[in-house]
Amino acid sequence: QLNMAKKKEAFLKDFREGPLLFQPTYKFDLYSEVYDTSEKKRKPAWTDRILWKVKNVSAAASKESEFPGEENVVSVTLHNYIGHMSYGISDHKPVTGTFKLELKPLVSDPLVVLNAEGEWSAEHDVVIRYSAGPEFPSSAWDWIGLFQVTFRHVKDYVTYAWVEDDEISSSRDSKQVYMSASEIPKMGGEFLLCYYSNNLQSIVGISEPFQV
């Protein structure tokens, strides 16, 4: 049924699945490894599946700036795809997949270098200076976030500035962006800046820590 749907439904066509080398995971009698013994006696089926798809970043890059190279940034390799027959609290057996993710090409230098200029406090607007390599696929949707040094996720920002809308100066070598004083945390502490690329869907530059 899934293979038939992949042929008909456009949104499923690019999804991949590993080989089904484990026994059907449905339908079991509860707390057992015995297939359905009820009156319906349902046929065993692989109803629990894991599919994956890798987004083609180069194709999704904005028209104003193409992503360099033709390869996807991320490649995915399935290491194992198994059903767990020892679990019995449902009439389904759980399925897990283990994947290896490889980022390529490997970038040893940051694509964007940025730093906080001058003294940062909540008493006045502050300025960020950054520079990007000539091949960097910039976008109007890129932003620079202010993070505590202990941040763990890209959404943990305290505040942020759009690199285009909040730009105050530009030269061949670098650009400046401002952040409003009203957005700077009054309690102070140690922070850093991160440049988020919309085209690459990741942080591509991190400043040195600094005090607010």
PDB file of N, CA and C in Angstrom, residues 109-206:
ATOM      1  N   ASP A 109      36.662  26.865   8.065  1.00  0.00           N
ATOM      2  CA  ASP A 109      36.617  28.270   8.455  1.00  0.00           C
ATOM      3  C   ASP A 109      35.169  28.746   8.453  1.00  0.00           C
ATOM      4  N   PRO A 110      34.817  29.657   9.358  1.00  0.00           N
ATOM      5  CA  PRO A 110      33.438  30.156   9.376  1.00  0.00           C
ATOM      6  C   PRO A 110      33.111  30.892   8.087  1.00  0.00           C
ATOM      7  N   LEU A 111      31.879  30.736   7.624  1.00  0.00           N
ATOM      8  CA  LEU A 111      31.460  31.433   6.411  1.00  0.00           C
ATOM      9  C   LEU A 111      31.246  32.919   6.677  1.00  0.00           C
ATOM     10  N   VAL A 112      30.937  33.247   7.930  1.00  0.00           N
ATOM     11  CA  VAL A 112      30.727  34.640   8.317  1.00  0.00           C
ATOM     12  C   VAL A 112      31.526  34.914   9.592  1.00  0.00           C
ATOM     13  N   VAL A 113      32.247  36.024   9.609  1.00  0.00           N
ATOM     14  CA  VAL A 113      32.989  36.459  10.803  1.00  0.00           C
ATOM     15  C   VAL A 113      32.267  37.683  11.348  1.00  0.00           C
ATOM     16  N   LEU A 114      31.939  37.671  12.636  1.00  0.00           N
ATOM     17  CA  LEU A 114      31.210  38.793  13.210  1.00  0.00           C
ATOM     18  C   LEU A 114      31.697  39.104  14.613  1.00  0.00           C
ATOM     19  N   ASN A 115      31.493  40.357  15.036  1.00  0.00           N
ATOM     20  CA  ASN A 115      31.885  40.758  16.381  1.00  0.00           C
ATOM     21  C   ASN A 115      31.034  41.917  16.864  1.00  0.00           C
ATOM     22  N   ALA A 116      30.975  42.037  18.181  1.00  0.00           N
ATOM     23  CA  ALA A 116      30.237  43.129  18.819  1.00  0.00           C
ATOM     24  C   ALA A 116      31.160  44.338  18.916  1.00  0.00           C
ATOM     25  N   GLU A 117      30.704  45.478  18.405  1.00  0.00           N
ATOM     26  CA  GLU A 117      31.531  46.680  18.409  1.00  0.00           C
ATOM     27  C   GLU A 117      31.244  47.536  19.633  1.00  0.00           C
ATOM     28  N   GLY A 118      32.313  48.075  20.214  1.00  0.00           N
ATOM     29  CA  GLY A 118      32.158  48.991  21.332  1.00  0.00           C
ATOM     30  C   GLY A 118      31.620  48.339  22.583  1.00  0.00           C
ATOM     31  N   GLU A 119      31.159  49.197  23.506  1.00  0.00           N
ATOM     32  CA  GLU A 119      30.615  48.713  24.781  1.00  0.00           C
ATOM     33  C   GLU A 119      29.130  48.406  24.614  1.00  0.00           C
ATOM     34  N   TRP A 120      28.729  47.238  25.065  1.00  0.00           N
ATOM     35  CA  TRP A 120      27.321  46.827  24.948  1.00  0.00           C
ATOM     36  C   TRP A 120      26.617  47.004  26.284  1.00  0.00           C
ATOM     37  N   SER A 121      25.495  47.730  26.257  1.00  0.00           N
ATOM     38  CA  SER A 121      24.660  47.874  27.444  1.00  0.00           C
ATOM     39  C   SER A 121      23.248  48.212  26.988  1.00  0.00           C
ATOM     40  N   ALA A 122      22.312  48.170  27.929  1.00  0.00           N
ATOM     41  CA  ALA A 122      20.914  48.467  27.625  1.00  0.00           C
ATOM     42  C   ALA A 122      20.641  49.962  27.608  1.00  0.00           C
ATOM     43  N   GLU A 123      21.698  50.789  27.704  1.00  0.00           N
ATOM     44  CA  GLU A 123      21.523  52.243  27.760  1.00  0.00           C
ATOM     45  C   GLU A 123      21.567  52.893  26.381  1.00  0.00           C
ATOM     46  N   HIS A 124      22.004  52.139  25.358  1.00  0.00           N
ATOM     47  CA  HIS A 124      22.086  52.730  24.020  1.00  0.00           C
ATOM     48  C   HIS A 124      22.042  51.623  22.973  1.00  0.00           C
ATOM     49  N   ASP A 125      21.690  51.999  21.742  1.00  0.00           N
ATOM     50  CA  ASP A 125      21.716  51.032  20.649  1.00  0.00           C
ATOM     51  C   ASP A 125      23.137  50.513  20.466  1.00  0.00           C
ATOM     52  N   VAL A 126      23.253  49.269  20.003  1.00  0.00           N
ATOM     53  CA  VAL A 126      24.574  48.650  19.855  1.00  0.00           C
ATOM     54  C   VAL A 126      24.776  48.236  18.393  1.00  0.00           C
ATOM     55  N   VAL A 127      26.048  47.990  18.060  1.00  0.00           N
ATOM     56  CA  VAL A 127      26.404  47.745  16.665  1.00  0.00           C
ATOM     57  C   VAL A 127      27.139  46.426  16.519  1.00  0.00           C
ATOM     58  N   ILE A 128      26.801  45.704  15.441  1.00  0.00           N
ATOM     59  CA  ILE A 128      27.457  44.444  15.080  1.00  0.00           C
ATOM     60  C   ILE A 128      28.145  44.649  13.737  1.00  0.00           C
ATOM     61  N   ARG A 129      29.369  44.222  13.645  1.00  0.00           N
ATOM     62  CA  ARG A 129      30.070  44.246  12.360  1.00  0.00           C
ATOM     63  C   ARG A 129      30.295  42.813  11.899  1.00  0.00           C
ATOM     64  N   TYR A 130      30.050  42.542  10.610  1.00  0.00           N
ATOM     65  CA  TYR A 130      30.290  41.200  10.096  1.00  0.00           C
ATOM     66  C   TYR A 130      30.802  41.264   8.668  1.00  0.00           C
ATOM     67  N   SER A 131      31.470  40.194   8.275  1.00  0.00           N
ATOM     68  CA  SER A 131      31.948  40.053   6.899  1.00  0.00           C
ATOM     69  C   SER A 131      31.728  38.613   6.460  1.00  0.00           C
ATOM     70  N   ALA A 132      31.419  38.436   5.185  1.00  0.00           N
ATOM     71  CA  ALA A 132      31.154  37.104   4.635  1.00  0.00           C
ATOM     72  C   ALA A 132      32.026  36.873   3.413  1.00  0.00           C
ATOM     73  N   GLY A 133      32.340  35.595   3.143  1.00  0.00           N
ATOM     74  CA  GLY A 133      33.135  35.247   1.972  1.00  0.00           C
ATOM     75  C   GLY A 133      32.375  35.515   0.689  1.00  0.00           C
ATOM     76  N   PRO A 134      33.065  35.661  -0.427  1.00  0.00           N
ATOM     77  CA  PRO A 134      32.410  35.982  -1.701  1.00  0.00           C
ATOM     78  C   PRO A 134      31.457  34.897  -2.190  1.00  0.00           C
ATOM     79  N   GLU A 135      31.661  33.654  -1.770  1.00  0.00           N
ATOM     80  CA  GLU A 135      30.810  32.552  -2.225  1.00  0.00           C
ATOM     81  C   GLU A 135      29.658  32.256  -1.277  1.00  0.00           C
ATOM     82  N   PHE A 136      29.552  33.043  -0.200  1.00  0.00           N
ATOM     83  CA  PHE A 136      28.498  32.775   0.785  1.00  0.00           C
ATOM     84  C   PHE A 136      27.127  33.090   0.193  1.00  0.00           C
ATOM     85  N   PRO A 137      26.159  32.139   0.269  1.00  0.00           N
ATOM     86  CA  PRO A 137      24.828  32.354  -0.312  1.00  0.00           C
ATOM     87  C   PRO A 137      23.918  33.159   0.622  1.00  0.00           C
ATOM     88  N   SER A 138      24.125  34.458   0.675  1.00  0.00           N
ATOM     89  CA  SER A 138      23.374  35.295   1.602  1.00  0.00           C
ATOM     90  C   SER A 138      21.919  35.427   1.180  1.00  0.00           C
ATOM     91  N   SER A 139      21.092  35.848   2.134  1.00  0.00           N
ATOM     92  CA  SER A 139      19.662  35.991   1.888  1.00  0.00           C
ATOM     93  C   SER A 139      19.130  37.156   2.713  1.00  0.00           C
ATOM     94  N   ALA A 140      18.068  37.778   2.231  1.00  0.00           N
ATOM     95  CA  ALA A 140      17.429  38.852   2.993  1.00  0.00           C
ATOM     96  C   ALA A 140      16.811  38.331   4.283  1.00  0.00           C
ATOM     97  N   TRP A 141      16.652  37.016   4.374  1.00  0.00           N
ATOM     98  CA  TRP A 141      16.056  36.412   5.574  1.00  0.00           C
ATOM     99  C   TRP A 141      17.102  35.968   6.587  1.00  0.00           C
ATOM    100  N   ASP A 142      18.378  36.249   6.351  1.00  0.00           N
ATOM    101  CA  ASP A 142      19.423  35.950   7.338  1.00  0.00           C
ATOM    102  C   ASP A 142      19.262  36.881   8.537  1.00  0.00           C
ATOM    103  N   TRP A 143      19.660  36.395   9.708  1.00  0.00           N
ATOM    104  CA  TRP A 143      19.586  37.228  10.903  1.00  0.00           C
ATOM    105  C   TRP A 143      20.752  36.925  11.835  1.00  0.00           C
ATOM    106  N   ILE A 144      21.021  37.874  12.715  1.00  0.00           N
ATOM    107  CA  ILE A 144      22.071  37.724  13.722  1.00  0.00           C
ATOM    108  C   ILE A 144      21.412  37.739  15.086  1.00  0.00           C
ATOM    109  N   GLY A 145      21.648  36.701  15.862  1.00  0.00           N
ATOM    110  CA  GLY A 145      21.021  36.577  17.170  1.00  0.00           C
ATOM    111  C   GLY A 145      21.997  36.832  18.296  1.00  0.00           C
ATOM    112  N   LEU A 146      21.482  37.390  19.380  1.00  0.00           N
ATOM    113  CA  LEU A 146      22.244  37.560  20.617  1.00  0.00           C
ATOM    114  C   LEU A 146      21.889  36.388  21.530  1.00  0.00           C
ATOM    115  N   PHE A 147      22.904  35.630  21.937  1.00  0.00           N
ATOM    116  CA  PHE A 147      22.691  34.421  22.731  1.00  0.00           C
ATOM    117  C   PHE A 147      23.521  34.473  24.017  1.00  0.00           C
ATOM    118  N   GLN A 148      23.009  33.860  25.056  1.00  0.00           N
ATOM    119  CA  GLN A 148      23.854  33.599  26.219  1.00  0.00           C
ATOM    120  C   GLN A 148      24.865  32.521  25.824  1.00  0.00           C
ATOM    121  N   VAL A 149      26.035  32.541  26.423  1.00  0.00           N
ATOM    122  CA  VAL A 149      27.087  31.604  26.026  1.00  0.00           C
ATOM    123  C   VAL A 149      26.693  30.151  26.272  1.00  0.00           C
ATOM    124  N   THR A 150      25.702  29.927  27.109  1.00  0.00           N
ATOM    125  CA  THR A 150      25.277  28.561  27.434  1.00  0.00           C
ATOM    126  C   THR A 150      24.129  28.078  26.542  1.00  0.00           C
ATOM    127  N   PHE A 151      23.835  28.791  25.445  1.00  0.00           N
ATOM    128  CA  PHE A 151      22.685  28.409  24.620  1.00  0.00           C
ATOM    129  C   PHE A 151      22.876  27.006  24.048  1.00  0.00           C
ATOM    130  N   ARG A 152      21.755  26.337  23.784  1.00  0.00           N
ATOM    131  CA  ARG A 152      21.801  24.956  23.278  1.00  0.00           C
ATOM    132  C   ARG A 152      21.059  24.776  21.964  1.00  0.00           C
ATOM    133  N   HIS A 153      20.281  25.781  21.557  1.00  0.00           N
ATOM    134  CA  HIS A 153      19.479  25.640  20.339  1.00  0.00           C
ATOM    135  C   HIS A 153      19.392  26.992  19.651  1.00  0.00           C
ATOM    136  N   VAL A 154      19.231  26.964  18.336  1.00  0.00           N
ATOM    137  CA  VAL A 154      19.177  28.207  17.569  1.00  0.00           C
ATOM    138  C   VAL A 154      18.006  29.093  18.002  1.00  0.00           C
ATOM    139  N   LYS A 155      16.966  28.508  18.597  1.00  0.00           N
ATOM    140  CA  LYS A 155      15.815  29.295  19.048  1.00  0.00           C
ATOM    141  C   LYS A 155      16.011  29.883  20.442  1.00  0.00           C
ATOM    142  N   ASP A 156      17.175  29.694  21.038  1.00  0.00           N
ATOM    143  CA  ASP A 156      17.439  30.203  22.384  1.00  0.00           C
ATOM    144  C   ASP A 156      17.903  31.658  22.390  1.00  0.00           C
ATOM    145  N   TYR A 157      17.775  32.370  21.274  1.00  0.00           N
ATOM    146  CA  TYR A 157      18.268  33.741  21.206  1.00  0.00           C
ATOM    147  C   TYR A 157      17.509  34.650  22.181  1.00  0.00           C
ATOM    148  N   VAL A 158      18.217  35.678  22.678  1.00  0.00           N
ATOM    149  CA  VAL A 158      17.613  36.696  23.530  1.00  0.00           C
ATOM    150  C   VAL A 158      16.901  37.721  22.658  1.00  0.00           C
ATOM    151  N   THR A 159      17.557  38.136  21.579  1.00  0.00           N
ATOM    152  CA  THR A 159      16.970  39.006  20.570  1.00  0.00           C
ATOM    153  C   THR A 159      17.746  38.798  19.283  1.00  0.00           C
ATOM    154  N   TYR A 160      17.301  39.444  18.207  1.00  0.00           N
ATOM    155  CA  TYR A 160      17.990  39.264  16.933  1.00  0.00           C
ATOM    156  C   TYR A 160      17.812  40.509  16.067  1.00  0.00           C
ATOM    157  N   ALA A 161      18.633  40.597  15.018  1.00  0.00           N
ATOM    158  CA  ALA A 161      18.544  41.690  14.053  1.00  0.00           C
ATOM    159  C   ALA A 161      18.587  41.092  12.655  1.00  0.00           C
ATOM    160  N   TRP A 162      17.746  41.611  11.756  1.00  0.00           N
ATOM    161  CA  TRP A 162      17.789  41.183  10.362  1.00  0.00           C
ATOM    162  C   TRP A 162      18.995  41.831   9.689  1.00  0.00           C
ATOM    163  N   VAL A 163      19.751  41.051   8.940  1.00  0.00           N
ATOM    164  CA  VAL A 163      20.975  41.595   8.352  1.00  0.00           C
ATOM    165  C   VAL A 163      20.678  42.649   7.283  1.00  0.00           C
ATOM    166  N   GLU A 164      19.506  42.596   6.653  1.00  0.00           N
ATOM    167  CA  GLU A 164      19.175  43.577   5.620  1.00  0.00           C
ATOM    168  C   GLU A 164      18.366  44.736   6.193  1.00  0.00           C
ATOM    169  N   ASP A 165      17.293  44.453   6.906  1.00  0.00           N
ATOM    170  CA  ASP A 165      16.427  45.517   7.410  1.00  0.00           C
ATOM    171  C   ASP A 165      17.119  46.393   8.453  1.00  0.00           C
ATOM    172  N   ASP A 166      18.026  45.816   9.244  1.00  0.00           N
ATOM    173  CA  ASP A 166      18.669  46.565  10.332  1.00  0.00           C
ATOM    174  C   ASP A 166      20.094  46.996   9.984  1.00  0.00           C
ATOM    175  N   GLU A 167      20.422  46.954   8.706  1.00  0.00           N
ATOM    176  CA  GLU A 167      21.765  47.368   8.282  1.00  0.00           C
ATOM    177  C   GLU A 167      21.903  48.886   8.370  1.00  0.00           C
ATOM    178  N   ILE A 168      23.067  49.361   8.857  1.00  0.00           N
ATOM    179  CA  ILE A 168      23.293  50.803   8.950  1.00  0.00           C
ATOM    180  C   ILE A 168      24.468  51.267   8.093  1.00  0.00           C
ATOM    181  N   SER A 169      25.345  50.361   7.690  1.00  0.00           N
ATOM    182  CA  SER A 169      26.433  50.740   6.792  1.00  0.00           C
ATOM    183  C   SER A 169      26.951  49.509   6.069  1.00  0.00           C
ATOM    184  N   SER A 170      27.543  49.739   4.907  1.00  0.00           N
ATOM    185  CA  SER A 170      28.037  48.626   4.107  1.00  0.00           C
ATOM    186  C   SER A 170      29.249  49.080   3.309  1.00  0.00           C
ATOM    187  N   SER A 171      30.260  48.231   3.260  1.00  0.00           N
ATOM    188  CA  SER A 171      31.439  48.477   2.433  1.00  0.00           C
ATOM    189  C   SER A 171      31.802  47.172   1.741  1.00  0.00           C
ATOM    190  N   ARG A 172      32.822  47.195   0.954  1.00  0.00           N
ATOM    191  CA  ARG A 172      33.229  45.983   0.247  1.00  0.00           C
ATOM    192  C   ARG A 172      33.713  44.908   1.214  1.00  0.00           C
ATOM    193  N   ASP A 173      34.280  45.328   2.339  1.00  0.00           N
ATOM    194  CA  ASP A 173      34.892  44.375   3.274  1.00  0.00           C
ATOM    195  C   ASP A 173      33.963  43.932   4.404  1.00  0.00           C
ATOM    196  N   SER A 174      33.023  44.781   4.792  1.00  0.00           N
ATOM    197  CA  SER A 174      32.183  44.427   5.943  1.00  0.00           C
ATOM    198  C   SER A 174      30.886  45.229   5.943  1.00  0.00           C
ATOM    199  N   LYS A 175      29.974  44.816   6.821  1.00  0.00           N
ATOM    200  CA  LYS A 175      28.703  45.502   6.993  1.00  0.00           C
ATOM    201  C   LYS A 175      28.439  45.685   8.482  1.00  0.00           C
ATOM    202  N   GLN A 176      27.599  46.680   8.786  1.00  0.00           N
ATOM    203  CA  GLN A 176      27.216  46.937  10.169  1.00  0.00           C
ATOM    204  C   GLN A 176      25.702  46.836  10.318  1.00  0.00           C
ATOM    205  N   VAL A 177      25.283  46.239  11.428  1.00  0.00           N
ATOM    206  CA  VAL A 177      23.873  46.065  11.760  1.00  0.00           C
ATOM    207  C   VAL A 177      23.686  46.558  13.187  1.00  0.00           C
ATOM    208  N   TYR A 178      22.525  47.167  13.468  1.00  0.00           N
ATOM    209  CA  TYR A 178      22.306  47.652  14.835  1.00  0.00           C
ATOM    210  C   TYR A 178      21.255  46.807  15.547  1.00  0.00           C
ATOM    211  N   MET A 179      21.342  46.819  16.880  1.00  0.00           N
ATOM    212  CA  MET A 179      20.308  46.257  17.736  1.00  0.00           C
ATOM    213  C   MET A 179      19.826  47.362  18.659  1.00  0.00           C
ATOM    214  N   SER A 180      18.520  47.433  18.860  1.00  0.00           N
ATOM    215  CA  SER A 180      17.935  48.474  19.693  1.00  0.00           C
ATOM    216  C   SER A 180      18.285  48.258  21.164  1.00  0.00           C
ATOM    217  N   ALA A 181      18.520  49.372  21.858  1.00  0.00           N
ATOM    218  CA  ALA A 181      18.840  49.297  23.284  1.00  0.00           C
ATOM    219  C   ALA A 181      17.723  48.628  24.067  1.00  0.00           C
ATOM    220  N   SER A 182      16.484  48.796  23.627  1.00  0.00           N
ATOM    221  CA  SER A 182      15.348  48.219  24.351  1.00  0.00           C
ATOM    222  C   SER A 182      15.356  46.696  24.337  1.00  0.00           C
ATOM    223  N   GLU A 183      16.122  46.101  23.400  1.00  0.00           N
ATOM    224  CA  GLU A 183      16.175  44.643  23.295  1.00  0.00           C
ATOM    225  C   GLU A 183      17.357  44.039  24.043  1.00  0.00           C
ATOM    226  N   ILE A 184      18.266  44.859  24.517  1.00  0.00           N
ATOM    227  CA  ILE A 184      19.460  44.358  25.204  1.00  0.00           C
ATOM    228  C   ILE A 184      19.115  44.048  26.657  1.00  0.00           C
ATOM    229  N   PRO A 185      19.464  42.861  27.152  1.00  0.00           N
ATOM    230  CA  PRO A 185      19.105  42.480  28.530  1.00  0.00           C
ATOM    231  C   PRO A 185      19.767  43.384  29.576  1.00  0.00           C
ATOM    232  N   LYS A 186      18.961  43.921  30.470  1.00  0.00           N
ATOM    233  CA  LYS A 186      19.476  44.848  31.481  1.00  0.00           C
ATOM    234  C   LYS A 186      20.305  44.142  32.543  1.00  0.00           C
ATOM    235  N   MET A 187      20.086  42.843  32.739  1.00  0.00           N
ATOM    236  CA  MET A 187      20.800  42.151  33.810  1.00  0.00           C
ATOM    237  C   MET A 187      22.257  41.897  33.442  1.00  0.00           C
ATOM    238  N   GLY A 188      22.597  42.058  32.164  1.00  0.00           N
ATOM    239  CA  GLY A 188      23.979  41.851  31.739  1.00  0.00           C
ATOM    240  C   GLY A 188      24.388  40.393  31.749  1.00  0.00           C
ATOM    241  N   GLY A 189      25.689  40.170  31.618  1.00  0.00           N
ATOM    242  CA  GLY A 189      26.218  38.811  31.603  1.00  0.00           C
ATOM    243  C   GLY A 189      27.105  38.585  30.396  1.00  0.00           C
ATOM    244  N   GLU A 190      27.453  37.328  30.173  1.00  0.00           N
ATOM    245  CA  GLU A 190      28.335  36.975  29.058  1.00  0.00           C
ATOM    246  C   GLU A 190      27.490  36.451  27.895  1.00  0.00           C
ATOM    247  N   PHE A 191      27.696  37.025  26.717  1.00  0.00           N
ATOM    248  CA  PHE A 191      26.894  36.691  25.552  1.00  0.00           C
ATOM    249  C   PHE A 191      27.792  36.472  24.338  1.00  0.00           C
ATOM    250  N   LEU A 192      27.184  35.998  23.275  1.00  0.00           N
ATOM    251  CA  LEU A 192      27.862  35.924  21.989  1.00  0.00           C
ATOM    252  C   LEU A 192      26.835  36.134  20.881  1.00  0.00           C
ATOM    253  N   LEU A 193      27.345  36.385  19.669  1.00  0.00           N
ATOM    254  CA  LEU A 193      26.497  36.619  18.504  1.00  0.00           C
ATOM    255  C   LEU A 193      26.603  35.448  17.544  1.00  0.00           C
ATOM    256  N   CYS A 194      25.495  35.074  16.936  1.00  0.00           N
ATOM    257  CA  CYS A 194      25.476  33.995  15.952  1.00  0.00           C
ATOM    258  C   CYS A 194      24.781  34.487  14.678  1.00  0.00           C
ATOM    259  N   TYR A 195      25.395  34.191  13.542  1.00  0.00           N
ATOM    260  CA  TYR A 195      24.804  34.535  12.247  1.00  0.00           C
ATOM    261  C   TYR A 195      24.071  33.306  11.733  1.00  0.00           C
ATOM    262  N   TYR A 196      22.755  33.457  11.477  1.00  0.00           N
ATOM    263  CA  TYR A 196      21.943  32.342  10.979  1.00  0.00           C
ATOM    264  C   TYR A 196      21.664  32.540   9.491  1.00  0.00           C
ATOM    265  N   SER A 197      22.013  31.524   8.699  1.00  0.00           N
ATOM    266  CA  SER A 197      21.797  31.553   7.249  1.00  0.00           C
ATOM    267  C   SER A 197      20.484  30.873   6.912  1.00  0.00           C
ATOM    268  N   ASN A 198      19.582  31.598   6.257  1.00  0.00           N
ATOM    269  CA  ASN A 198      18.305  31.016   5.850  1.00  0.00           C
ATOM    270  C   ASN A 198      18.500  29.963   4.756  1.00  0.00           C
ATOM    271  N   ASN A 199      19.394  30.219   3.814  1.00  0.00           N
ATOM    272  CA  ASN A 199      19.627  29.260   2.730  1.00  0.00           C
ATOM    273  C   ASN A 199      20.236  27.957   3.225  1.00  0.00           C
ATOM    274  N   LEU A 200      21.154  28.044   4.177  1.00  0.00           N
ATOM    275  CA  LEU A 200      21.818  26.841   4.691  1.00  0.00           C
ATOM    276  C   LEU A 200      21.112  26.263   5.911  1.00  0.00           C
ATOM    277  N   GLN A 201      20.115  26.999   6.426  1.00  0.00           N
ATOM    278  CA  GLN A 201      19.330  26.518   7.565  1.00  0.00           C
ATOM    279  C   GLN A 201      20.221  26.150   8.752  1.00  0.00           C
ATOM    280  N   SER A 202      21.217  27.003   9.030  1.00  0.00           N
ATOM    281  CA  SER A 202      22.121  26.717  10.143  1.00  0.00           C
ATOM    282  C   SER A 202      22.882  27.975  10.537  1.00  0.00           C
ATOM    283  N   ILE A 203      23.519  27.895  11.706  1.00  0.00           N
ATOM    284  CA  ILE A 203      24.415  28.961  12.155  1.00  0.00           C
ATOM    285  C   ILE A 203      25.741  28.810  11.403  1.00  0.00           C
ATOM    286  N   VAL A 204      26.210  29.894  10.792  1.00  0.00           N
ATOM    287  CA  VAL A 204      27.424  29.820   9.971  1.00  0.00           C
ATOM    288  C   VAL A 204      28.535  30.725  10.504  1.00  0.00           C
ATOM    289  N   GLY A 205      28.303  31.405  11.604  1.00  0.00           N
ATOM    290  CA  GLY A 205      29.332  32.238  12.205  1.00  0.00           C
ATOM    291  C   GLY A 205      28.991  32.536  13.652  1.00  0.00           C
ATOM    292  N   ILE A 206      30.000  32.481  14.544  1.00  0.00           N
ATOM    293  CA  ILE A 206      29.810  32.743  15.970  1.00  0.00           C
ATOM    294  C   ILE A 206      30.912  33.683  16.432  1.00  0.00           C
TER     295      ILE A 206
END
